[in-house]
Amino acid sequence: MNLATHVPILAIAVPLLGAFALPLLAKVHRSLRDLWVLLVGAFTVAMLVLLAVQVFTGGILVYTLGAGTPGDTVPEGFPIRIMLVVDGMGAFMGLIAALVGIAGLAYALQYLEEEKGKTLALTLMLLLWAGMLGLKLTGDLFNFFVFFEITSVAACGLIGYRVWESRPPEAAFKTMVMYTLGGLLILLAVGILYGEYGALNLAYLSAQIGQGPLDQIALGLLLGGLLMKAGSVPMHMWAPDAYGEADPSTAIVLVANTQAALYGLFRIVFTLYGGAGSPAVGGLVTALGALTVIVAVLMAVLQTDLGRLIAYGAVSQIGYMLLGAGVGMATLGAAAGGEAGFGLVALQGGVFHMMNDAACIGLLFLCVGAVVRATGARDLRALGGLGHSLPGVSGLFLLGSLALAGIPPLNGFASKLMIYQAAFRLSPILTALAVLASILLLAVFVRAFQGVFLGPRRPLGGTAAVPTGMWLAMGLLAVVVVAFGLVPDLMVRHVVAPAAEALWTGREAYLVAVLGG
Amino acid sequence: MIGNMPFFVSMILVGLGLWTMMTRRNLIKLAIGLVLVESGVNLFLVSLGYVRGGVAPIYTFAPEGVPTEIPMVMPTPQALTLTAIVIGMATTALLLAFVVVIYRHRGTLDAGKIRELRG
């Protein structure tokens, strides 16, 4: 069997199988379970990297499930089978998932405690990973809903599995209500589109779709459902609770999961609707993005809990991505008229910021995990002077904070600059708000850094050494933070540009790849 | 008009569910609201798939003696609905499990009293 042709489905199937086999292997022996997690993780990452290489060099990859050959997409002139369609954007999201997934798993293996549901949490993490990858690679609207729900159930299980504490189940309940409602809105929209066009295949629907009232209603429902899961203001209330209460290894996967919802949003607006009604939708997304940035940063100022502070930072970064993509959507219609330049740059900035955010927010969450593991506390008022006992962690926390606030030459700066420049062309107010929010964010994180790591030693000194797996996970993300900041051009040219291009002008290619010329 | 009744009913169900979720503070009732929305959406999917006089999609080919102008019904909406019901089952179970845990910790189901995580 030629493995290379089956890469897309293996990237989903392996973590899914891995998740369900894991509790059984844990029954045999714990070290077998840990080995299995590493094997599944490494294999999935290899598949995702291979997939990215294939897509970036050879164009869109279509994999039809249940067909004699994977390329047999339209057996009788109609795309009846389920298929996976991976274009530049999907492959890019796959890379983000690979980075975050492997870092999260390596960290979780050492951070989680055996008596406190470690096996369960690892199972759910693999399941969440599989769902996320399915969401990013599928080319079928109903499968999109199914994977959306898989991630919802797995994510909420992960947030709330620590039932002996009072706060995680509450956060999980809140999150579950929002996720499920969002999923149902999407299902309703899928139903409407099916009733109208009699198909669920994204490319087929995209070729048929019109501008009628039903299409508009479906678009509204899809936007609502996906924005709910993305944690945009005013549907953001679940996000800080979820990120703040989950284990740090879970929190970074949750951030990537949120980005998967954003990916869905981009896919719907750019590929399914082809920018129909894009000035209005773009304006809405831009406004929500700006609002999210400001509201989340203002809320971050008030926090006294380290985990929640970073959680609000994570919500604000979603705002930057929405802002970048929103500016892109708003100008997509005008792109034919020759002023494509800045809309595309904004979209590239938004897409690039996904990767950068996954790395720097992830690094911060993992640093908090190390602090919690050493001291057992997260309250900013109780912590202090940890720089003495955890010098490495404090250095990485500072690195992550500076990257998040967009200080050159770290990666956050590279993508934020693209967003600032492009948003300025649409409206200088947007850029002013975004820069202001960044400065506030810097202030918040410098205060947190100073409070937690600087100053004299406190009773909550923390003497436990940080284990190797956690160092490896943090080191991996730190390398990404620094490397992408030093050579952003390379990243933008070879990875980000094809991804943004796939959304911006790739609709035709997407349709041709699935439906044939 | 009467043929469109299922669509109206399903939308009314969705509306009632949303109304419940927005106005009730009891966690169980919140969950009930969510299940109402879900039932509405499922009903919508099922009524989409109904074709008057069509042949049920349980055969590979239409059975002998059925005139060819009678359409075979596409089984997709039913399959979708079944999947959606199963998923809904799982999410509802998980949601109610969280309600039980929250009740054990707090001794109340009033959403206004237990929001420790507000702000």
XYZ file of C-alpha atoms in Angstrom:
636
model
C 0.000 0.000 0.000
C 1.316 3.376 -0.919
C 1.081 5.348 2.279
C 1.645 8.744 0.673
C -1.728 8.802 -1.092
C -3.596 8.145 2.140
C -1.968 10.893 4.179
C -5.079 13.073 4.715
C -7.223 10.314 6.198
C -4.345 8.900 8.247
C -3.836 12.284 9.879
C -7.399 12.023 11.250
C -7.723 8.279 11.733
C -4.515 7.696 13.676
C -5.228 10.092 16.567
C -8.851 8.877 16.607
C -7.790 5.241 16.891
C -5.055 6.296 19.284
C -7.602 7.926 21.556
C -9.825 4.863 21.812
C -6.976 2.388 22.190
C -5.305 4.441 24.891
C -7.455 3.463 27.916
C -7.036 -0.210 27.017
C -3.271 0.099 26.824
C -3.272 2.001 30.097
C -4.907 -1.059 31.675
C -1.918 -3.110 30.594
C 0.787 -0.778 31.765
C 1.291 2.931 32.198
C 4.578 3.074 30.361
C 2.938 1.330 27.407
C 0.313 4.087 27.411
C 2.954 6.827 27.445
C 4.828 5.151 24.623
C 1.585 4.872 22.657
C 0.835 8.585 23.111
C 4.283 9.499 21.844
C 4.012 7.103 18.906
C 0.589 8.368 17.865
C 1.688 11.961 18.329
C 4.862 11.547 16.321
C 3.099 9.679 13.529
C 0.341 12.283 13.271
C 2.846 15.122 13.193
C 4.788 13.324 10.475
C 1.580 12.893 8.457
C 0.671 16.565 8.855
C 4.112 17.762 7.806
C 4.065 15.405 4.831
C 0.592 16.688 3.952
C 1.805 20.287 4.121
C 4.774 19.509 1.895
C 2.538 17.765 -0.621
C 0.026 20.606 -0.698
C 2.550 23.446 -0.834
C 4.454 21.807 -3.673
C 1.715 20.009 -5.573
C -1.461 22.005 -5.038
C -4.809 20.966 -3.608
C -5.152 17.398 -2.408
C -8.510 15.642 -2.661
C -9.157 12.333 -0.934
C -12.455 10.576 -1.525
C -13.469 8.124 1.164
C -14.818 4.784 0.044
C -13.888 5.303 -3.608
C -11.856 2.846 -5.658
C -9.182 5.476 -6.101
C -8.896 8.532 -3.847
C -9.174 10.864 -6.826
C -12.564 9.505 -7.975
C -14.551 12.513 -6.755
C -17.571 12.647 -9.031
C -18.551 9.072 -9.936
C -21.758 9.993 -11.801
C -21.316 13.694 -12.273
C -22.332 14.396 -8.708
C -20.094 14.446 -5.606
C -22.013 11.910 -3.547
C -19.141 10.593 -1.419
C -17.555 12.083 1.644
C -14.249 13.689 0.834
C -11.327 15.442 2.407
C -10.079 18.497 0.583
C -6.789 19.998 1.712
C -5.687 23.281 0.205
C -2.993 25.686 1.393
C -5.106 26.982 4.247
C -6.039 23.499 5.462
C -2.414 22.378 5.357
C -1.373 25.515 7.252
C -3.959 24.823 9.967
C -2.697 21.253 10.060
C 0.793 22.565 10.840
C -0.574 24.673 13.705
C -2.405 21.640 15.063
C 0.776 19.574 14.768
C 2.830 22.122 16.699
C 0.279 22.627 19.450
C -0.735 18.984 19.678
C 2.745 17.585 20.135
C 3.711 20.319 22.607
C 0.496 19.746 24.572
C 0.923 15.975 24.675
C 4.588 16.102 25.681
C 3.700 18.557 28.427
C 0.627 16.626 29.601
C 2.586 13.389 29.972
C 4.610 14.948 32.765
C 2.305 17.626 34.097
C -0.813 15.538 34.790
C -0.917 13.430 37.912
C -1.560 9.710 37.770
C -4.235 9.671 40.485
C -6.076 12.589 38.948
C -7.417 11.177 35.721
C -4.280 11.272 33.600
C -5.392 8.470 31.293
C -8.792 10.090 30.798
C -7.278 13.466 30.016
C -4.806 12.005 27.526
C -7.626 10.114 25.794
C -9.708 13.238 25.465
C -6.724 15.239 24.240
C -6.123 12.802 21.396
C -9.842 12.855 20.600
C -9.867 16.654 20.564
C -6.838 16.598 18.299
C -8.505 14.180 15.894
C -11.701 16.259 15.822
C -9.765 19.434 15.202
C -7.855 17.896 12.314
C -11.059 16.532 10.818
C -12.604 19.984 11.006
C -9.670 21.438 9.129
C -9.345 18.822 6.410
C -12.935 17.945 5.546
C -14.602 19.110 2.361
C -18.134 18.283 3.425
C -20.462 20.486 5.449
C -22.108 17.766 7.481
C -18.793 16.224 8.451
C -17.779 19.713 9.428
C -20.664 19.691 11.917
C -19.792 16.213 13.188
C -16.142 17.110 13.786
C -17.279 20.380 15.332
C -19.302 18.384 17.866
C -16.458 15.914 18.481
C -14.216 18.812 19.427
C -16.993 20.302 21.575
C -17.570 17.144 23.592
C -13.863 16.356 23.948
C -12.985 19.949 24.841
C -15.704 20.251 27.482
C -14.772 16.891 28.942
C -11.193 18.105 29.217
C -12.174 21.387 30.818
C -14.460 19.835 33.381
C -13.025 16.401 34.156
C -11.582 17.561 37.468
C -14.920 17.140 39.216
C -13.401 17.242 42.710
C -12.866 20.973 42.210
C -15.812 23.320 41.949
C -14.698 25.680 39.218
C -13.788 23.424 36.255
C -17.267 21.845 35.926
C -18.826 25.296 35.958
C -16.509 26.498 33.226
C -17.225 23.309 31.291
C -20.997 23.787 31.627
C -20.819 27.345 30.313
C -18.584 26.291 27.449
C -20.750 23.309 26.599
C -23.893 25.440 26.337
C -22.186 27.850 23.949
C -20.528 25.121 21.870
C -23.718 23.072 21.552
C -25.842 26.069 20.635
C -23.222 27.081 18.075
C -23.218 23.562 16.665
C -27.011 23.555 16.367
C -26.993 26.865 14.493
C -24.499 25.342 12.078
C -26.647 22.223 11.700
C -29.694 24.388 10.941
C -27.689 26.225 8.274
C -26.491 22.924 6.817
C -30.119 21.775 6.704
C -31.175 24.946 4.897
C -28.400 24.625 2.325
C -29.195 20.934 1.826
C -32.861 21.710 1.323
C -31.997 24.357 -1.223
C -29.319 22.583 -3.260
C -29.608 18.912 -2.301
C -25.929 18.444 -1.497
C -23.532 18.669 1.391
C -20.280 18.829 -0.522
C -18.635 22.184 0.072
C -17.307 22.586 -3.458
C -20.603 21.571 -5.085
C -22.560 23.944 -2.850
C -20.038 26.652 -3.565
C -20.585 26.236 -7.302
C -24.376 26.416 -6.881
C -24.790 29.010 -4.197
C -26.693 32.198 -4.909
C -27.604 35.376 -3.118
C -31.176 34.538 -2.114
C -32.686 35.164 1.301
C -32.210 31.530 2.309
C -28.502 31.732 1.499
C -28.251 34.890 3.564
C -30.006 33.251 6.523
C -27.698 30.239 6.284
C -24.660 32.527 6.151
C -25.893 34.386 9.235
C -26.436 31.134 11.144
C -23.012 29.800 10.167
C -21.331 33.050 11.177
C -23.180 33.056 14.498
C -22.302 29.469 15.309
C -18.642 29.805 14.389
C -18.154 33.142 16.128
C -19.664 31.588 19.247
C -17.051 28.868 19.175
C -14.300 31.324 18.282
C -15.052 33.308 21.421
C -15.589 36.690 19.779
C -17.261 39.445 21.808
C -20.196 39.377 22.686
C -20.140 35.553 22.812
C -16.800 35.415 24.620
C -17.984 34.752 28.175
C -17.072 31.064 28.108
C -13.558 31.503 26.743
C -11.640 32.964 29.709
C -13.297 30.452 32.049
C -12.449 27.545 29.810
C -8.832 28.554 29.186
C -8.348 29.604 32.777
C -9.740 26.470 34.429
C -8.386 23.834 32.046
C -4.966 22.248 32.515
C -2.298 24.284 30.708
C -1.674 21.442 28.268
C -5.393 21.462 27.496
C -5.571 25.231 27.286
C -3.100 25.413 24.422
C -5.037 22.794 22.470
C -8.235 24.732 23.229
C -6.675 27.856 21.734
C -5.890 25.883 18.585
C -9.445 24.569 18.637
C -10.741 28.132 18.741
C -8.585 28.859 15.729
C -10.130 25.861 14.001
C -13.494 27.606 14.383
C -11.957 30.727 12.836
C -10.665 28.565 10.000
C -14.234 27.347 9.494
C -15.387 30.948 9.357
C -12.808 31.827 6.700
C -13.657 28.708 4.717
C -17.362 29.548 4.750
C -16.964 33.206 3.831
C -14.187 32.895 1.244
C -14.698 29.466 -0.299
C -18.372 28.611 0.188
C -19.801 32.073 -0.363
C -16.923 33.384 -2.465
C -17.096 36.747 -0.794
C -20.825 37.190 -1.454
C -22.030 40.137 0.580
C -18.447 40.511 1.677
C -18.361 44.251 2.468
C -21.156 43.801 5.026
C -19.780 40.556 6.483
C -16.260 41.965 6.447
C -17.417 45.099 8.230
C -19.165 43.007 10.878
C -16.155 40.733 11.412
C -13.792 43.729 11.539
C -15.977 45.508 14.083
C -16.291 42.373 16.240
C -12.545 41.858 15.992
C -11.757 45.401 17.158
C -14.320 45.093 19.938
C -12.904 41.730 21.042
C -9.369 43.143 21.201
C -10.412 46.097 23.350
C -12.883 44.351 25.672
C -10.589 41.397 26.350
C -7.590 43.598 27.102
C -9.607 45.811 29.442
C -10.838 42.698 31.253
C -7.266 41.380 31.468
C -6.279 44.497 33.414
C -8.703 43.560 36.181
C -7.628 39.952 36.690
C -5.834 38.778 39.807
C -5.571 35.144 38.738
C -2.592 34.386 36.505
C -4.436 31.762 34.456
C -7.413 33.992 33.771
C -5.169 36.919 32.917
C -3.517 34.920 30.167
C -6.915 33.566 29.127
C -8.093 37.126 28.459
C -4.865 37.708 26.560
C -5.765 34.705 24.411
C -9.248 36.091 23.746
C -7.773 39.420 22.672
C -5.514 37.695 20.156
C -8.565 36.105 18.524
C -9.696 39.685 18.003
C -6.537 40.476 16.026
C -7.146 37.512 13.739
C -10.754 38.559 13.201
C -9.567 42.102 12.509
C -7.053 40.973 9.896
C -9.441 38.597 8.175
C -12.318 41.100 8.439
C -10.335 43.770 6.601
C -9.570 41.141 3.986
C -13.251 40.197 3.631
C -14.330 43.826 3.451
C -12.075 44.518 0.503
C -12.489 41.202 -1.308
C -15.295 42.578 -3.465
C -13.170 45.558 -4.460
C -10.198 43.326 -5.181
C -11.154 43.018 -8.830
C -10.907 46.793 -9.131
C -7.156 46.730 -8.590
C -6.863 47.637 -4.920
C -6.326 44.058 -3.827
C -3.052 44.896 -2.104
C -3.938 45.748 1.431
C -6.846 43.337 1.852
C -4.586 40.440 1.002
C -1.898 41.738 3.371
C -4.503 41.970 6.142
C -5.618 38.415 5.502
C -2.014 37.213 5.481
C -1.466 39.041 8.748
C -4.529 37.406 10.286
C -3.517 33.956 9.077
C 0.109 34.395 10.178
C -1.089 35.619 13.553
C -2.862 32.289 14.120
C 0.443 30.448 14.058
C 2.184 33.108 16.153
C -0.609 33.236 18.695
C -0.627 29.456 19.056
C 3.094 29.611 19.843
C 3.277 32.578 22.215
C -0.009 32.103 24.086
C 0.819 28.419 24.291
C 4.202 29.241 25.795
C 2.553 31.489 28.397
C 0.000 28.853 29.403
C 2.750 26.261 29.757
C 4.790 28.652 31.924
C 1.768 29.136 34.178
C 1.531 25.355 34.423
C 5.132 25.205 35.598
C 4.413 27.905 38.199
C 1.318 26.076 39.430
C 3.196 22.796 39.608
C 5.969 24.373 41.667
C 3.858 26.479 44.034
C 0.285 25.195 43.833
C -0.965 28.774 43.482
C -2.080 31.034 40.662
C -3.107 34.131 42.587
C -1.030 37.154 41.601
C -1.306 38.527 45.130
C 0.167 35.387 46.699
C 2.924 34.697 44.174
C 6.235 36.507 44.011
C 9.962 36.136 43.712
C 9.807 32.983 41.607
C 12.684 34.234 39.470
C 15.000 32.881 42.142
C 13.778 29.308 42.014
C 12.488 29.125 38.413
C 14.853 31.296 36.353
C 14.253 29.390 33.122
C 10.479 29.603 33.361
C 10.607 33.310 34.127
C 12.753 33.905 31.054
C 10.315 32.002 28.844
C 7.342 33.827 30.387
C 8.978 37.166 29.568
C 9.680 35.974 26.033
C 6.056 34.916 25.564
C 4.710 38.182 27.016
C 6.866 40.327 24.769
C 5.921 38.276 21.706
C 2.241 38.508 22.592
C 2.431 42.273 22.996
C 4.126 42.527 19.594
C 7.631 43.655 20.526
C 10.202 43.248 17.715
C 11.992 41.041 16.831
C 9.591 38.373 18.123
C 6.928 36.666 16.063
C 3.911 38.595 17.407
C 5.380 41.767 15.953
C 5.710 40.385 12.445
C 2.049 39.477 12.069
C 0.648 42.396 14.032
C 2.569 44.837 11.864
C 0.900 43.380 8.780
C -2.504 43.757 10.409
C -1.782 47.335 11.544
C -0.586 48.439 8.124
C -3.526 46.964 6.266
C -6.177 48.010 8.786
C -4.805 51.563 8.590
C -5.746 51.682 4.921
C -9.328 50.761 5.775
C -9.646 53.015 8.792
C -6.891 54.562 10.937
C -9.141 54.206 13.981
C -8.859 50.413 13.775
C -5.089 50.564 13.858
C -5.147 53.069 16.706
C -7.378 50.742 18.743
C -5.246 47.707 17.953
C -1.991 49.449 18.884
C -3.540 50.840 22.051
C -4.691 47.352 23.019
C -1.213 45.978 22.393
C 0.330 48.598 24.672
C -2.203 47.830 27.402
C -1.489 44.141 26.978
C 2.214 44.791 27.409
C 1.481 46.730 30.592
C -0.695 43.916 31.934
C 1.894 41.246 31.230
C 4.815 43.255 32.538
C 2.864 43.754 35.757
C 2.139 40.035 35.938
C 5.782 39.195 35.243
C 6.988 41.622 37.868
C 4.474 40.343 40.413
C 5.130 36.653 39.915
C 8.814 36.383 39.121
C 10.573 39.478 40.472
C 11.015 40.664 44.021
C 12.198 38.907 47.157
C 11.578 35.210 47.810
C 8.153 34.385 49.181
C 6.961 31.417 51.251
C 5.460 29.929 48.069
C 8.991 29.544 46.806
C 8.600 26.478 44.674
C 11.468 24.064 44.780
C 10.255 21.261 42.521
C 12.344 20.971 39.385
C 10.547 21.228 36.053
C 10.659 17.811 34.305
C 12.203 17.299 30.881
C 8.974 16.784 28.938
C 7.667 20.135 30.065
C 10.956 21.815 29.130
C 10.831 20.220 25.703
C 7.274 21.470 25.091
C 8.111 24.986 26.256
C 11.392 24.955 24.363
C 9.671 23.947 21.130
C 7.210 26.832 21.365
C 9.957 29.272 22.389
C 12.018 28.291 19.353
C 9.009 28.967 17.136
C 8.451 32.343 18.814
C 12.034 33.449 18.204
C 12.548 31.832 14.796
C 9.382 33.223 13.209
C 10.251 36.625 14.609
C 13.733 36.579 13.114
C 12.820 35.347 9.646
C 9.173 36.305 9.118
C 9.752 36.895 5.382
C 10.648 33.278 4.869
C 7.519 32.076 6.667
C 5.250 34.549 4.923
C 6.582 33.730 1.490
C 6.577 29.948 1.730
C 3.760 29.053 4.113
C 1.506 31.989 4.960
C 1.182 33.427 1.471
C -0.003 30.131 -0.084
C -2.472 29.719 2.781
C -3.920 33.211 2.405
C -3.818 32.846 -1.365
C -5.919 29.678 -1.087
C -8.672 31.725 0.546
C -8.233 34.901 -1.471
C -8.098 33.569 -5.017
C -8.119 29.819 -4.513
C -11.872 29.289 -4.824
C -11.721 28.384 -8.514
C -8.891 25.942 -7.939
C -10.809 24.400 -5.034
C -13.894 23.851 -7.177
C -11.886 22.460 -10.085
C -9.998 20.101 -7.798
C -13.227 18.576 -6.529
C -15.671 18.870 -9.389
C -13.255 18.579 -12.269
C -12.719 21.147 -15.015
C -49.465 25.900 3.238
C -50.222 22.791 5.250
C -47.152 21.183 3.691
C -45.021 23.872 5.275
C -46.410 23.287 8.744
C -43.470 21.116 9.916
C -41.079 23.946 9.096
C -43.117 26.441 11.116
C -43.374 24.009 14.007
C -39.654 23.324 13.989
C -38.849 27.036 13.962
C -41.318 27.596 16.825
C -39.510 24.871 18.768
C -36.151 26.510 18.094
C -37.563 29.867 19.182
C -39.025 28.399 22.363
C -35.705 26.773 23.157
C -33.787 30.023 22.686
C -36.389 31.855 24.780
C -35.986 29.291 27.559
C -32.231 29.593 27.487
C -32.320 33.354 27.703
C -34.939 33.735 30.430
C -34.444 30.793 32.808
C -31.788 30.731 35.485
C -32.130 27.089 36.493
C -29.342 24.992 34.993
C -31.640 22.049 34.237
C -34.032 24.378 32.419
C -31.111 25.782 30.473
C -30.319 22.261 29.360
C -33.982 21.707 28.482
C -33.898 24.835 26.335
C -30.894 23.488 24.494
C -32.633 20.160 23.908
C -35.682 22.026 22.561
C -33.500 23.839 20.024
C -31.980 20.524 19.089
C -35.380 18.868 18.603
C -36.467 21.763 16.449
C -33.408 21.423 14.229
C -33.854 17.649 13.986
C -37.510 18.051 13.060
C -36.447 20.541 10.415
C -33.996 18.039 8.947
C -36.552 15.227 8.909
C -39.219 17.347 7.255
C -36.699 18.418 4.618
C -36.293 14.815 3.597
C -40.010 14.053 3.227
C -41.252 13.590 -0.295
C -45.018 13.173 -0.748
C -45.719 9.669 -2.029
C -42.033 8.888 -2.443
C -40.575 5.426 -1.993
C -38.924 4.973 1.372
C -35.132 4.854 1.115
C -34.840 1.331 2.476
C -34.502 -0.339 -0.925
C -31.553 -0.260 -3.282
C -33.971 -0.005 -6.229
C -37.665 0.842 -6.239
C -39.717 -2.333 -5.672
C -41.671 -4.043 -8.459
C -44.990 -2.511 -9.374
C -44.154 1.044 -8.309
C -44.631 3.479 -11.214
C -41.308 4.988 -12.260
C -42.516 8.585 -11.902
C -42.750 8.151 -8.124
C -39.415 9.357 -6.758
C -37.123 7.443 -4.475
C -36.487 9.465 -1.362
C -32.888 10.477 -0.725
C -31.804 8.882 2.569
C -29.293 11.630 3.409
C -31.523 13.798 5.668
C -32.542 10.769 7.715
C -28.922 9.762 8.092
C -28.067 13.308 9.117
C -30.850 13.353 11.667
C -29.804 10.053 13.186
C -26.254 11.327 13.539
C -27.484 14.586 14.998
C -29.683 12.729 17.508
C -26.761 10.597 18.654
C -24.524 13.645 18.998
C -27.294 15.478 20.844
C -27.632 12.527 23.197
C -23.927 12.693 24.027
C -23.854 16.445 24.560
C -26.994 16.397 26.702
C -25.620 13.590 28.861
C -22.347 15.443 29.379
C -24.188 18.688 30.132
C -26.413 17.025 32.737
C -23.382 15.304 34.268
C -21.835 18.735 34.767
C -25.090 19.953 36.326
C -24.957 17.083 38.829
C -21.350 17.889 39.734
C -22.112 21.588 40.102
C -25.089 20.778 42.333
C -22.908 18.600 44.566
C -20.426 21.410 45.022
C -22.826 24.281 45.441
C -26.109 22.788 46.622
C -28.111 24.925 44.216
C -29.057 25.018 40.559
C -29.652 28.756 40.344
C -27.280 30.153 37.725
C -27.325 33.534 39.459
C -25.954 32.121 42.706
C -23.223 29.856 41.444
C -21.346 31.938 38.934
C -18.076 31.927 40.753
C -16.244 32.571 37.518
C -17.986 35.799 36.606
C -15.961 38.702 35.246
